[in-house]
Every structure is written in structure tokens, then in C-alpha cells.
């Protein structure tokens, strides 16, 4: 009987352990239900990821914006345009400046034609009068403007424009004022170029009442500018 009772007790203990195991399995199943909640949080993170995707889209948009701006700047650089879409002004270093004697026989005034060629690789513009100074053995003599209208001139790369310098011919028989050089400053520039003077070697000595040295506007070359 003792053995039988022990057997029954063992069976009861086994049943109790089996029931506890089942309850633990059920609890594991409930805990296993947590992943959907975790998945939901992951989905919310995915929403944040979606925002990240939106940010990525913003990055793409930002990528496009600088590209467009760069294109505009590139166009400005290639076309030589300023912020108003107009050709930027010609710089002294972009211009090839030369001067030749252009006096016509029989004229009572001499003429020097100054040529400005655009060698800057882009379109550029010039407006107004160039600055002109004659270097002489008596000092520097600044040319006066003729007073003619000075239109805007746009030069493509390789194109040129010319203006004229007129001066009194020294027929006084005296030695006059010897000219030693020509200084040209393009419009709106401060940097000058010094050239050999190709015209008459001297100017007549005057008391200031004589005809002055004059410079015409861009696009002019000849007597009176």
C-alpha cells in the first residue's frame, strides 16, 4: 500500500508539473504576442524613415537647386553677363590695345586710331570714352572729350572697336612739345596701358588758346573723333 501511495503521489506531482509547464507555455505565447507591438514601433520608425525618405527627397531637391544655380552662373561666366543679364564690362587685361597713325593727307589736324580687341574669351561691354594721356617732355597732357554721344559697345570674343584721338599738327617751324608715349585707360577701368605714340612727333607750343588734343567716343575714328 505504501508503494501504491507513493506511485499515486508521483503521478499527482507529474500532473502538477505538466500543468505548470502548460501555463508557462501559455505565458510564452502571450509574450510572443509582443513582436506585433514591436513591429508597430518599427513601422512608426519606418514612418520616421519615410520622413527620412522625404529628407532624402529634399536632398535631391537641394541637389537640383545648386545645379540650376551653377548652370546660371556657368552661363553668366560663358556669356560674360552680369546679374542683370547684360554683358559684363571689359577689363583692361582682356583687351588687346594698339594704336596707328590715321591722319588723312591735307587735314589740319592729325589723327591716331586706337583699337581695342576683346581677347578675354567671353562677351564684354564698353561704354563712354577711354581715358587718354600723352606723355611729353613737358609732362603729361590729358585729352579732352569731343562731347559726342558714347553708345554702349558689346564685343564678342575676337571682336574690336576703335576710337580716334585728334591733335594739332605742329607746323609752326619750332621744335614744339615732343610726345614720348600714349597712355590709354579703357572706360570704367583704372588700369592703363602705355603704347608708343604713332602720330606726329611734336605738338605746337601754345598759350592754352590753341586747339586741344581730343578723344572721341568708342566706335569713332577720324577727324573730330
mmCIF file with all atom_site columns, C-alpha atoms in Angstrom:
data_model
loop_
_atom_site.group_PDB
_atom_site.id
_atom_site.type_symbol
_atom_site.label_atom_id
_atom_site.label_alt_id
_atom_site.label_comp_id
_atom_site.label_asym_id
_atom_site.label_entity_id
_atom_site.label_seq_id
_atom_site.pdbx_PDB_ins_code
_atom_site.Cartn_x
_atom_site.Cartn_y
_atom_site.Cartn_z
_atom_site.occupancy
_atom_site.B_iso_or_equiv
_atom_site.pdbx_formal_charge
_atom_site.auth_seq_id
_atom_site.auth_comp_id
_atom_site.auth_asym_id
_atom_site.auth_atom_id
_atom_site.pdbx_PDB_model_num
ATOM 1   C CA . UNK A 1 1   ? 0.000  0.000   0.000   1.00 0.00 ? 1   UNK A CA 1
ATOM 2   C CA . UNK A 1 2   ? 2.859  2.326   0.739   1.00 0.00 ? 2   UNK A CA 1
ATOM 3   C CA . UNK A 1 3   ? 4.273  1.746   -2.708  1.00 0.00 ? 3   UNK A CA 1
ATOM 4   C CA . UNK A 1 4   ? 0.901  2.361   -4.282  1.00 0.00 ? 4   UNK A CA 1
ATOM 5   C CA . UNK A 1 5   ? 0.517  5.639   -2.391  1.00 0.00 ? 5   UNK A CA 1
ATOM 6   C CA . UNK A 1 6   ? 3.935  6.761   -3.498  1.00 0.00 ? 6   UNK A CA 1
ATOM 7   C CA . UNK A 1 7   ? 3.035  5.975   -7.089  1.00 0.00 ? 7   UNK A CA 1
ATOM 8   C CA . UNK A 1 8   ? -0.159 7.986   -6.862  1.00 0.00 ? 8   UNK A CA 1
ATOM 9   C CA . UNK A 1 9   ? 1.747  10.875  -5.272  1.00 0.00 ? 9   UNK A CA 1
ATOM 10  C CA . UNK A 1 10  ? 4.324  10.728  -8.035  1.00 0.00 ? 10  UNK A CA 1
ATOM 11  C CA . UNK A 1 11  ? 1.591  10.812  -10.648 1.00 0.00 ? 11  UNK A CA 1
ATOM 12  C CA . UNK A 1 12  ? -0.023 13.809  -8.941  1.00 0.00 ? 12  UNK A CA 1
ATOM 13  C CA . UNK A 1 13  ? 3.321  15.588  -8.836  1.00 0.00 ? 13  UNK A CA 1
ATOM 14  C CA . UNK A 1 14  ? 3.864  14.847  -12.533 1.00 0.00 ? 14  UNK A CA 1
ATOM 15  C CA . UNK A 1 15  ? 0.404  16.185  -13.353 1.00 0.00 ? 15  UNK A CA 1
ATOM 16  C CA . UNK A 1 16  ? 1.168  19.327  -11.390 1.00 0.00 ? 16  UNK A CA 1
ATOM 17  C CA . UNK A 1 17  ? 4.453  19.818  -13.207 1.00 0.00 ? 17  UNK A CA 1
ATOM 18  C CA . UNK A 1 18  ? 2.692  19.241  -16.562 1.00 0.00 ? 18  UNK A CA 1
ATOM 19  C CA . UNK A 1 19  ? 0.081  21.872  -15.692 1.00 0.00 ? 19  UNK A CA 1
ATOM 20  C CA . UNK A 1 20  ? 2.767  24.335  -14.670 1.00 0.00 ? 20  UNK A CA 1
ATOM 21  C CA . UNK A 1 21  ? 4.561  23.690  -17.953 1.00 0.00 ? 21  UNK A CA 1
ATOM 22  C CA . UNK A 1 22  ? 1.390  24.376  -19.911 1.00 0.00 ? 22  UNK A CA 1
ATOM 23  C CA . UNK A 1 23  ? 0.882  27.618  -18.039 1.00 0.00 ? 23  UNK A CA 1
ATOM 24  C CA . UNK A 1 24  ? 4.449  28.606  -18.816 1.00 0.00 ? 24  UNK A CA 1
ATOM 25  C CA . UNK A 1 25  ? 3.851  27.805  -22.495 1.00 0.00 ? 25  UNK A CA 1
ATOM 26  C CA . UNK A 1 26  ? 0.755  29.996  -22.469 1.00 0.00 ? 26  UNK A CA 1
ATOM 27  C CA . UNK A 1 27  ? 2.706  32.797  -20.869 1.00 0.00 ? 27  UNK A CA 1
ATOM 28  C CA . UNK A 1 28  ? 5.381  32.370  -23.536 1.00 0.00 ? 28  UNK A CA 1
ATOM 29  C CA . UNK A 1 29  ? 2.701  32.607  -26.185 1.00 0.00 ? 29  UNK A CA 1
ATOM 30  C CA . UNK A 1 30  ? 1.451  35.862  -24.656 1.00 0.00 ? 30  UNK A CA 1
ATOM 31  C CA . UNK A 1 31  ? 4.936  37.180  -24.517 1.00 0.00 ? 31  UNK A CA 1
ATOM 32  C CA . UNK A 1 32  ? 5.376  36.071  -28.061 1.00 0.00 ? 32  UNK A CA 1
ATOM 33  C CA . UNK A 1 33  ? 2.499  38.395  -28.947 1.00 0.00 ? 33  UNK A CA 1
ATOM 34  C CA . UNK A 1 34  ? 4.791  41.294  -28.156 1.00 0.00 ? 34  UNK A CA 1
ATOM 35  C CA . UNK A 1 35  ? 6.526  41.277  -31.576 1.00 0.00 ? 35  UNK A CA 1
ATOM 36  C CA . UNK A 1 36  ? 3.484  42.751  -33.339 1.00 0.00 ? 36  UNK A CA 1
ATOM 37  C CA . UNK A 1 37  ? 3.746  45.646  -30.895 1.00 0.00 ? 37  UNK A CA 1
ATOM 38  C CA . UNK A 1 38  ? 7.448  45.832  -31.659 1.00 0.00 ? 38  UNK A CA 1
ATOM 39  C CA . UNK A 1 39  ? 6.606  45.648  -35.356 1.00 0.00 ? 39  UNK A CA 1
ATOM 40  C CA . UNK A 1 40  ? 4.227  48.548  -34.884 1.00 0.00 ? 40  UNK A CA 1
ATOM 41  C CA . UNK A 1 41  ? 7.001  50.557  -33.281 1.00 0.00 ? 41  UNK A CA 1
ATOM 42  C CA . UNK A 1 42  ? 9.210  49.553  -36.161 1.00 0.00 ? 42  UNK A CA 1
ATOM 43  C CA . UNK A 1 43  ? 6.516  50.739  -38.543 1.00 0.00 ? 43  UNK A CA 1
ATOM 44  C CA . UNK A 1 44  ? 6.454  54.034  -36.685 1.00 0.00 ? 44  UNK A CA 1
ATOM 45  C CA . UNK A 1 45  ? 10.193 54.145  -37.082 1.00 0.00 ? 45  UNK A CA 1
ATOM 46  C CA . UNK A 1 46  ? 9.521  53.370  -40.682 1.00 0.00 ? 46  UNK A CA 1
ATOM 47  C CA . UNK A 1 47  ? 7.345  56.458  -40.714 1.00 0.00 ? 47  UNK A CA 1
ATOM 48  C CA . UNK A 1 48  ? 10.336 58.306  -39.423 1.00 0.00 ? 48  UNK A CA 1
ATOM 49  C CA . UNK A 1 49  ? 12.224 56.522  -42.138 1.00 0.00 ? 49  UNK A CA 1
ATOM 50  C CA . UNK A 1 50  ? 9.596  57.809  -44.541 1.00 0.00 ? 50  UNK A CA 1
ATOM 51  C CA . UNK A 1 51  ? 10.378 61.254  -43.234 1.00 0.00 ? 51  UNK A CA 1
ATOM 52  C CA . UNK A 1 52  ? 13.982 60.375  -43.817 1.00 0.00 ? 52  UNK A CA 1
ATOM 53  C CA . UNK A 1 53  ? 12.965 59.464  -47.331 1.00 0.00 ? 53  UNK A CA 1
ATOM 54  C CA . UNK A 1 54  ? 11.305 62.849  -47.540 1.00 0.00 ? 54  UNK A CA 1
ATOM 55  C CA . UNK A 1 55  ? 14.543 64.321  -46.341 1.00 0.00 ? 55  UNK A CA 1
ATOM 56  C CA . UNK A 1 56  ? 16.277 62.323  -48.978 1.00 0.00 ? 56  UNK A CA 1
ATOM 57  C CA . UNK A 1 57  ? 13.883 63.821  -51.460 1.00 0.00 ? 57  UNK A CA 1
ATOM 58  C CA . UNK A 1 58  ? 14.804 67.224  -50.026 1.00 0.00 ? 58  UNK A CA 1
ATOM 59  C CA . UNK A 1 59  ? 18.408 66.341  -50.590 1.00 0.00 ? 59  UNK A CA 1
ATOM 60  C CA . UNK A 1 60  ? 17.598 65.530  -54.197 1.00 0.00 ? 60  UNK A CA 1
ATOM 61  C CA . UNK A 1 61  ? 15.784 68.832  -54.492 1.00 0.00 ? 61  UNK A CA 1
ATOM 62  C CA . UNK A 1 62  ? 18.716 70.612  -52.948 1.00 0.00 ? 62  UNK A CA 1
ATOM 63  C CA . UNK A 1 63  ? 20.919 68.764  -55.335 1.00 0.00 ? 63  UNK A CA 1
ATOM 64  C CA . UNK A 1 64  ? 18.883 70.139  -58.226 1.00 0.00 ? 64  UNK A CA 1
ATOM 65  C CA . UNK A 1 65  ? 18.835 73.698  -56.954 1.00 0.00 ? 65  UNK A CA 1
ATOM 66  C CA . UNK A 1 66  ? 22.617 74.189  -56.854 1.00 0.00 ? 66  UNK A CA 1
ATOM 67  C CA . UNK A 1 67  ? 22.873 72.506  -60.227 1.00 0.00 ? 67  UNK A CA 1
ATOM 68  C CA . UNK A 1 68  ? 20.432 75.021  -61.678 1.00 0.00 ? 68  UNK A CA 1
ATOM 69  C CA . UNK A 1 69  ? 22.223 77.858  -59.966 1.00 0.00 ? 69  UNK A CA 1
ATOM 70  C CA . UNK A 1 70  ? 25.524 76.556  -61.204 1.00 0.00 ? 70  UNK A CA 1
ATOM 71  C CA . UNK A 1 71  ? 24.127 76.462  -64.703 1.00 0.00 ? 71  UNK A CA 1
ATOM 72  C CA . UNK A 1 72  ? 23.063 80.055  -64.405 1.00 0.00 ? 72  UNK A CA 1
ATOM 73  C CA . UNK A 1 73  ? 26.460 81.047  -63.080 1.00 0.00 ? 73  UNK A CA 1
ATOM 74  C CA . UNK A 1 74  ? 28.089 78.968  -65.744 1.00 0.00 ? 74  UNK A CA 1
ATOM 75  C CA . UNK A 1 75  ? 26.052 80.746  -68.371 1.00 0.00 ? 75  UNK A CA 1
ATOM 76  C CA . UNK A 1 76  ? 26.996 84.046  -66.819 1.00 0.00 ? 76  UNK A CA 1
ATOM 77  C CA . UNK A 1 77  ? 30.631 83.021  -66.947 1.00 0.00 ? 77  UNK A CA 1
ATOM 78  C CA . UNK A 1 78  ? 30.479 81.777  -70.505 1.00 0.00 ? 78  UNK A CA 1
ATOM 79  C CA . UNK A 1 79  ? 28.350 84.591  -71.844 1.00 0.00 ? 79  UNK A CA 1
ATOM 80  C CA . UNK A 1 80  ? 30.076 87.234  -69.732 1.00 0.00 ? 80  UNK A CA 1
ATOM 81  C CA . UNK A 1 81  ? 26.783 88.525  -68.307 1.00 0.00 ? 81  UNK A CA 1
ATOM 82  C CA . UNK A 1 82  ? 26.229 90.385  -65.051 1.00 0.00 ? 82  UNK A CA 1
ATOM 83  C CA . UNK A 1 83  ? 23.340 89.994  -62.588 1.00 0.00 ? 83  UNK A CA 1
ATOM 84  C CA . UNK A 1 84  ? 21.095 91.987  -64.941 1.00 0.00 ? 84  UNK A CA 1
ATOM 85  C CA . UNK A 1 85  ? 21.774 89.672  -67.860 1.00 0.00 ? 85  UNK A CA 1
ATOM 86  C CA . UNK A 1 86  ? 23.903 92.273  -69.638 1.00 0.00 ? 86  UNK A CA 1
ATOM 87  C CA . UNK A 1 87  ? 27.418 91.726  -70.920 1.00 0.00 ? 87  UNK A CA 1
ATOM 88  C CA . UNK A 1 88  ? 29.910 92.443  -68.137 1.00 0.00 ? 88  UNK A CA 1
ATOM 89  C CA . UNK A 1 89  ? 32.307 95.298  -68.745 1.00 0.00 ? 89  UNK A CA 1
ATOM 90  C CA . UNK A 1 90  ? 35.607 94.641  -70.487 1.00 0.00 ? 90  UNK A CA 1
ATOM 91  C CA . UNK A 1 91  ? 38.638 94.574  -68.249 1.00 0.00 ? 91  UNK A CA 1
ATOM 92  C CA . UNK A 1 92  ? 41.945 96.070  -69.294 1.00 0.00 ? 92  UNK A CA 1
ATOM 93  C CA . UNK A 1 93  ? 43.647 92.684  -69.099 1.00 0.00 ? 93  UNK A CA 1
ATOM 94  C CA . UNK A 1 94  ? 41.090 91.244  -71.544 1.00 0.00 ? 94  UNK A CA 1
ATOM 95  C CA . UNK A 1 95  ? 41.742 93.858  -74.210 1.00 0.00 ? 95  UNK A CA 1
ATOM 96  C CA . UNK A 1 96  ? 44.489 93.959  -76.817 1.00 0.00 ? 96  UNK A CA 1
ATOM 97  C CA . UNK A 1 97  ? 45.087 97.678  -77.322 1.00 0.00 ? 97  UNK A CA 1
ATOM 98  C CA . UNK A 1 98  ? 47.026 99.049  -80.283 1.00 0.00 ? 98  UNK A CA 1
ATOM 99  C CA . UNK A 1 99  ? 47.383 102.465 -81.925 1.00 0.00 ? 99  UNK A CA 1
ATOM 100 C CA . UNK A 1 100 ? 48.166 103.553 -85.509 1.00 0.00 ? 100 UNK A CA 1
ATOM 101 C CA . UNK A 1 101 ? 48.535 106.834 -87.349 1.00 0.00 ? 101 UNK A CA 1
ATOM 102 C CA . UNK A 1 102 ? 45.271 107.518 -89.197 1.00 0.00 ? 102 UNK A CA 1
ATOM 103 C CA . UNK A 1 103 ? 45.949 111.061 -90.390 1.00 0.00 ? 103 UNK A CA 1
ATOM 104 C CA . UNK A 1 104 ? 44.449 111.870 -93.778 1.00 0.00 ? 104 UNK A CA 1
ATOM 105 C CA . UNK A 1 105 ? 46.660 113.925 -96.076 1.00 0.00 ? 105 UNK A CA 1
ATOM 106 C CA . UNK A 1 106 ? 45.658 117.585 -96.243 1.00 0.00 ? 106 UNK A CA 1
ATOM 107 C CA . UNK A 1 107 ? 43.961 117.633 -92.844 1.00 0.00 ? 107 UNK A CA 1
ATOM 108 C CA . UNK A 1 108 ? 44.969 120.409 -90.496 1.00 0.00 ? 108 UNK A CA 1
ATOM 109 C CA . UNK A 1 109 ? 44.770 118.020 -87.547 1.00 0.00 ? 109 UNK A CA 1
ATOM 110 C CA . UNK A 1 110 ? 46.474 114.729 -87.007 1.00 0.00 ? 110 UNK A CA 1
ATOM 111 C CA . UNK A 1 111 ? 44.581 111.563 -86.062 1.00 0.00 ? 111 UNK A CA 1
ATOM 112 C CA . UNK A 1 112 ? 45.606 108.447 -84.172 1.00 0.00 ? 112 UNK A CA 1
ATOM 113 C CA . UNK A 1 113 ? 43.233 105.477 -84.192 1.00 0.00 ? 113 UNK A CA 1
ATOM 114 C CA . UNK A 1 114 ? 43.228 103.304 -81.069 1.00 0.00 ? 114 UNK A CA 1
ATOM 115 C CA . UNK A 1 115 ? 41.964 99.758  -81.483 1.00 0.00 ? 115 UNK A CA 1
ATOM 116 C CA . UNK A 1 116 ? 40.563 97.676  -78.608 1.00 0.00 ? 116 UNK A CA 1
ATOM 117 C CA . UNK A 1 117 ? 40.182 93.968  -79.348 1.00 0.00 ? 117 UNK A CA 1
ATOM 118 C CA . UNK A 1 118 ? 38.371 91.613  -76.977 1.00 0.00 ? 118 UNK A CA 1
ATOM 119 C CA . UNK A 1 119 ? 40.670 88.700  -76.183 1.00 0.00 ? 119 UNK A CA 1
ATOM 120 C CA . UNK A 1 120 ? 39.047 87.651  -72.913 1.00 0.00 ? 120 UNK A CA 1
ATOM 121 C CA . UNK A 1 121 ? 37.205 84.583  -74.211 1.00 0.00 ? 121 UNK A CA 1
ATOM 122 C CA . UNK A 1 122 ? 33.760 85.994  -73.333 1.00 0.00 ? 122 UNK A CA 1
ATOM 123 C CA . UNK A 1 123 ? 31.376 88.763  -74.370 1.00 0.00 ? 123 UNK A CA 1
ATOM 124 C CA . UNK A 1 124 ? 32.100 92.094  -72.706 1.00 0.00 ? 124 UNK A CA 1
ATOM 125 C CA . UNK A 1 125 ? 30.895 95.660  -72.988 1.00 0.00 ? 125 UNK A CA 1
ATOM 126 C CA . UNK A 1 126 ? 32.401 99.125  -73.203 1.00 0.00 ? 126 UNK A CA 1
ATOM 127 C CA . UNK A 1 127 ? 30.609 102.415 -72.777 1.00 0.00 ? 127 UNK A CA 1
ATOM 128 C CA . UNK A 1 128 ? 31.731 106.022 -72.777 1.00 0.00 ? 128 UNK A CA 1
ATOM 129 C CA . UNK A 1 129 ? 35.151 107.421 -73.527 1.00 0.00 ? 129 UNK A CA 1
ATOM 130 C CA . UNK A 1 130 ? 38.522 105.899 -72.859 1.00 0.00 ? 130 UNK A CA 1
ATOM 131 C CA . UNK A 1 131 ? 40.970 107.902 -70.832 1.00 0.00 ? 131 UNK A CA 1
ATOM 132 C CA . UNK A 1 132 ? 43.845 109.239 -72.973 1.00 0.00 ? 132 UNK A CA 1
ATOM 133 C CA . UNK A 1 133 ? 47.029 110.884 -71.754 1.00 0.00 ? 133 UNK A CA 1
ATOM 134 C CA . UNK A 1 134 ? 50.003 111.940 -73.851 1.00 0.00 ? 134 UNK A CA 1
ATOM 135 C CA . UNK A 1 135 ? 53.374 111.701 -72.208 1.00 0.00 ? 135 UNK A CA 1
ATOM 136 C CA . UNK A 1 136 ? 55.568 114.609 -73.319 1.00 0.00 ? 136 UNK A CA 1
ATOM 137 C CA . UNK A 1 137 ? 58.909 116.089 -72.450 1.00 0.00 ? 137 UNK A CA 1
ATOM 138 C CA . UNK A 1 138 ? 56.963 118.807 -70.665 1.00 0.00 ? 138 UNK A CA 1
ATOM 139 C CA . UNK A 1 139 ? 54.785 116.495 -68.571 1.00 0.00 ? 139 UNK A CA 1
ATOM 140 C CA . UNK A 1 140 ? 51.526 114.615 -69.070 1.00 0.00 ? 140 UNK A CA 1
ATOM 141 C CA . UNK A 1 141 ? 48.772 116.077 -71.254 1.00 0.00 ? 141 UNK A CA 1
ATOM 142 C CA . UNK A 1 142 ? 45.233 114.714 -70.832 1.00 0.00 ? 142 UNK A CA 1
ATOM 143 C CA . UNK A 1 143 ? 42.986 114.611 -73.882 1.00 0.00 ? 143 UNK A CA 1
ATOM 144 C CA . UNK A 1 144 ? 39.587 116.274 -73.760 1.00 0.00 ? 144 UNK A CA 1
ATOM 145 C CA . UNK A 1 145 ? 36.371 114.554 -74.839 1.00 0.00 ? 145 UNK A CA 1
ATOM 146 C CA . UNK A 1 146 ? 34.745 115.683 -78.056 1.00 0.00 ? 146 UNK A CA 1
ATOM 147 C CA . UNK A 1 147 ? 31.304 115.737 -76.425 1.00 0.00 ? 147 UNK A CA 1
ATOM 148 C CA . UNK A 1 148 ? 29.794 113.287 -78.924 1.00 0.00 ? 148 UNK A CA 1
ATOM 149 C CA . UNK A 1 149 ? 27.337 110.640 -77.655 1.00 0.00 ? 149 UNK A CA 1
ATOM 150 C CA . UNK A 1 150 ? 29.051 107.481 -76.434 1.00 0.00 ? 150 UNK A CA 1
ATOM 151 C CA . UNK A 1 151 ? 26.915 104.400 -77.160 1.00 0.00 ? 151 UNK A CA 1
ATOM 152 C CA . UNK A 1 152 ? 27.301 101.058 -75.413 1.00 0.00 ? 152 UNK A CA 1
ATOM 153 C CA . UNK A 1 153 ? 29.507 98.688  -77.407 1.00 0.00 ? 153 UNK A CA 1
ATOM 154 C CA . UNK A 1 154 ? 29.285 94.922  -76.842 1.00 0.00 ? 154 UNK A CA 1
ATOM 155 C CA . UNK A 1 155 ? 32.250 92.926  -78.101 1.00 0.00 ? 155 UNK A CA 1
ATOM 156 C CA . UNK A 1 156 ? 32.176 89.203  -78.679 1.00 0.00 ? 156 UNK A CA 1
ATOM 157 C CA . UNK A 1 157 ? 35.429 87.375  -78.193 1.00 0.00 ? 157 UNK A CA 1
ATOM 158 C CA . UNK A 1 158 ? 37.769 88.410  -81.024 1.00 0.00 ? 158 UNK A CA 1
ATOM 159 C CA . UNK A 1 159 ? 35.756 91.495  -82.000 1.00 0.00 ? 159 UNK A CA 1
ATOM 160 C CA . UNK A 1 160 ? 37.131 95.029  -81.804 1.00 0.00 ? 160 UNK A CA 1
ATOM 161 C CA . UNK A 1 161 ? 36.150 98.655  -81.624 1.00 0.00 ? 161 UNK A CA 1
ATOM 162 C CA . UNK A 1 162 ? 38.131 101.799 -82.431 1.00 0.00 ? 162 UNK A CA 1
ATOM 163 C CA . UNK A 1 163 ? 38.171 105.383 -81.259 1.00 0.00 ? 163 UNK A CA 1
ATOM 164 C CA . UNK A 1 164 ? 40.086 108.387 -82.529 1.00 0.00 ? 164 UNK A CA 1
ATOM 165 C CA . UNK A 1 165 ? 42.463 110.872 -80.964 1.00 0.00 ? 165 UNK A CA 1
ATOM 166 C CA . UNK A 1 166 ? 42.886 114.171 -82.790 1.00 0.00 ? 166 UNK A CA 1
ATOM 167 C CA . UNK A 1 167 ? 45.657 116.645 -82.142 1.00 0.00 ? 167 UNK A CA 1
ATOM 168 C CA . UNK A 1 168 ? 47.046 119.859 -83.664 1.00 0.00 ? 168 UNK A CA 1
ATOM 169 C CA . UNK A 1 169 ? 49.844 119.402 -86.162 1.00 0.00 ? 169 UNK A CA 1
ATOM 170 C CA . UNK A 1 170 ? 52.989 121.300 -85.377 1.00 0.00 ? 170 UNK A CA 1
ATOM 171 C CA . UNK A 1 171 ? 53.603 123.449 -88.464 1.00 0.00 ? 171 UNK A CA 1
ATOM 172 C CA . UNK A 1 172 ? 54.988 126.387 -86.525 1.00 0.00 ? 172 UNK A CA 1
ATOM 173 C CA . UNK A 1 173 ? 58.545 125.664 -87.557 1.00 0.00 ? 173 UNK A CA 1
ATOM 174 C CA . UNK A 1 174 ? 59.552 125.394 -83.918 1.00 0.00 ? 174 UNK A CA 1
ATOM 175 C CA . UNK A 1 175 ? 60.662 122.305 -82.024 1.00 0.00 ? 175 UNK A CA 1
ATOM 176 C CA . UNK A 1 176 ? 57.331 122.143 -80.227 1.00 0.00 ? 176 UNK A CA 1
ATOM 177 C CA . UNK A 1 177 ? 56.448 119.723 -77.397 1.00 0.00 ? 177 UNK A CA 1
ATOM 178 C CA . UNK A 1 178 ? 57.848 116.263 -78.017 1.00 0.00 ? 178 UNK A CA 1
ATOM 179 C CA . UNK A 1 179 ? 55.451 113.346 -77.450 1.00 0.00 ? 179 UNK A CA 1
ATOM 180 C CA . UNK A 1 180 ? 57.106 110.338 -75.792 1.00 0.00 ? 180 UNK A CA 1
ATOM 181 C CA . UNK A 1 181 ? 54.180 107.953 -75.211 1.00 0.00 ? 181 UNK A CA 1
ATOM 182 C CA . UNK A 1 182 ? 50.440 107.285 -75.199 1.00 0.00 ? 182 UNK A CA 1
ATOM 183 C CA . UNK A 1 183 ? 48.583 106.094 -72.105 1.00 0.00 ? 183 UNK A CA 1
ATOM 184 C CA . UNK A 1 184 ? 45.128 104.518 -72.669 1.00 0.00 ? 184 UNK A CA 1
ATOM 185 C CA . UNK A 1 185 ? 42.672 103.596 -69.924 1.00 0.00 ? 185 UNK A CA 1
ATOM 186 C CA . UNK A 1 186 ? 39.541 101.672 -71.042 1.00 0.00 ? 186 UNK A CA 1
ATOM 187 C CA . UNK A 1 187 ? 36.176 103.068 -69.870 1.00 0.00 ? 187 UNK A CA 1
ATOM 188 C CA . UNK A 1 188 ? 35.331 102.356 -66.210 1.00 0.00 ? 188 UNK A CA 1
ATOM 189 C CA . UNK A 1 189 ? 38.789 100.932 -65.602 1.00 0.00 ? 189 UNK A CA 1
ATOM 190 C CA . UNK A 1 190 ? 41.709 102.151 -63.522 1.00 0.00 ? 190 UNK A CA 1
ATOM 191 C CA . UNK A 1 191 ? 44.432 100.023 -65.102 1.00 0.00 ? 191 UNK A CA 1
ATOM 192 C CA . UNK A 1 192 ? 46.152 101.687 -68.058 1.00 0.00 ? 192 UNK A CA 1
ATOM 193 C CA . UNK A 1 193 ? 48.253 100.551 -70.993 1.00 0.00 ? 193 UNK A CA 1
ATOM 194 C CA . UNK A 1 194 ? 51.211 102.576 -72.262 1.00 0.00 ? 194 UNK A CA 1
ATOM 195 C CA . UNK A 1 195 ? 51.866 102.496 -76.013 1.00 0.00 ? 195 UNK A CA 1
ATOM 196 C CA . UNK A 1 196 ? 54.309 104.068 -78.417 1.00 0.00 ? 196 UNK A CA 1
ATOM 197 C CA . UNK A 1 197 ? 52.900 107.257 -79.961 1.00 0.00 ? 197 UNK A CA 1
ATOM 198 C CA . UNK A 1 198 ? 52.406 106.622 -83.702 1.00 0.00 ? 198 UNK A CA 1
ATOM 199 C CA . UNK A 1 199 ? 51.416 110.186 -84.716 1.00 0.00 ? 199 UNK A CA 1
ATOM 200 C CA . UNK A 1 200 ? 53.337 113.392 -85.249 1.00 0.00 ? 200 UNK A CA 1
ATOM 201 C CA . UNK A 1 201 ? 56.446 113.660 -83.139 1.00 0.00 ? 201 UNK A CA 1
ATOM 202 C CA . UNK A 1 202 ? 55.586 117.025 -81.622 1.00 0.00 ? 202 UNK A CA 1
ATOM 203 C CA . UNK A 1 203 ? 52.742 119.336 -80.697 1.00 0.00 ? 203 UNK A CA 1
ATOM 204 C CA . UNK A 1 204 ? 52.861 123.074 -81.270 1.00 0.00 ? 204 UNK A CA 1
ATOM 205 C CA . UNK A 1 205 ? 53.645 125.204 -78.263 1.00 0.00 ? 205 UNK A CA 1
ATOM 206 C CA . UNK A 1 206 ? 50.553 127.271 -77.388 1.00 0.00 ? 206 UNK A CA 1
ATOM 207 C CA . UNK A 1 207 ? 49.443 129.632 -74.686 1.00 0.00 ? 207 UNK A CA 1
ATOM 208 C CA . UNK A 1 208 ? 46.416 127.443 -73.991 1.00 0.00 ? 208 UNK A CA 1
ATOM 209 C CA . UNK A 1 209 ? 44.195 129.068 -76.619 1.00 0.00 ? 209 UNK A CA 1
ATOM 210 C CA . UNK A 1 210 ? 45.027 126.564 -79.342 1.00 0.00 ? 210 UNK A CA 1
ATOM 211 C CA . UNK A 1 211 ? 43.041 123.504 -80.417 1.00 0.00 ? 211 UNK A CA 1
ATOM 212 C CA . UNK A 1 212 ? 43.388 120.838 -77.721 1.00 0.00 ? 212 UNK A CA 1
ATOM 213 C CA . UNK A 1 213 ? 44.082 117.134 -78.028 1.00 0.00 ? 213 UNK A CA 1
ATOM 214 C CA . UNK A 1 214 ? 40.692 115.426 -78.159 1.00 0.00 ? 214 UNK A CA 1
ATOM 215 C CA . UNK A 1 215 ? 39.391 111.863 -77.773 1.00 0.00 ? 215 UNK A CA 1
ATOM 216 C CA . UNK A 1 216 ? 36.241 110.607 -79.477 1.00 0.00 ? 216 UNK A CA 1
ATOM 217 C CA . UNK A 1 217 ? 33.772 108.014 -78.193 1.00 0.00 ? 217 UNK A CA 1
ATOM 218 C CA . UNK A 1 218 ? 34.133 104.306 -78.806 1.00 0.00 ? 218 UNK A CA 1
ATOM 219 C CA . UNK A 1 219 ? 33.283 103.364 -82.367 1.00 0.00 ? 219 UNK A CA 1
ATOM 220 C CA . UNK A 1 220 ? 34.732 106.566 -83.766 1.00 0.00 ? 220 UNK A CA 1
ATOM 221 C CA . UNK A 1 221 ? 37.999 107.038 -85.596 1.00 0.00 ? 221 UNK A CA 1
ATOM 222 C CA . UNK A 1 222 ? 38.813 110.030 -87.676 1.00 0.00 ? 222 UNK A CA 1
ATOM 223 C CA . UNK A 1 223 ? 38.812 113.742 -87.632 1.00 0.00 ? 223 UNK A CA 1
ATOM 224 C CA . UNK A 1 224 ? 36.758 115.242 -84.816 1.00 0.00 ? 224 UNK A CA 1
ATOM 225 C CA . UNK A 1 225 ? 36.608 111.821 -83.067 1.00 0.00 ? 225 UNK A CA 1
#
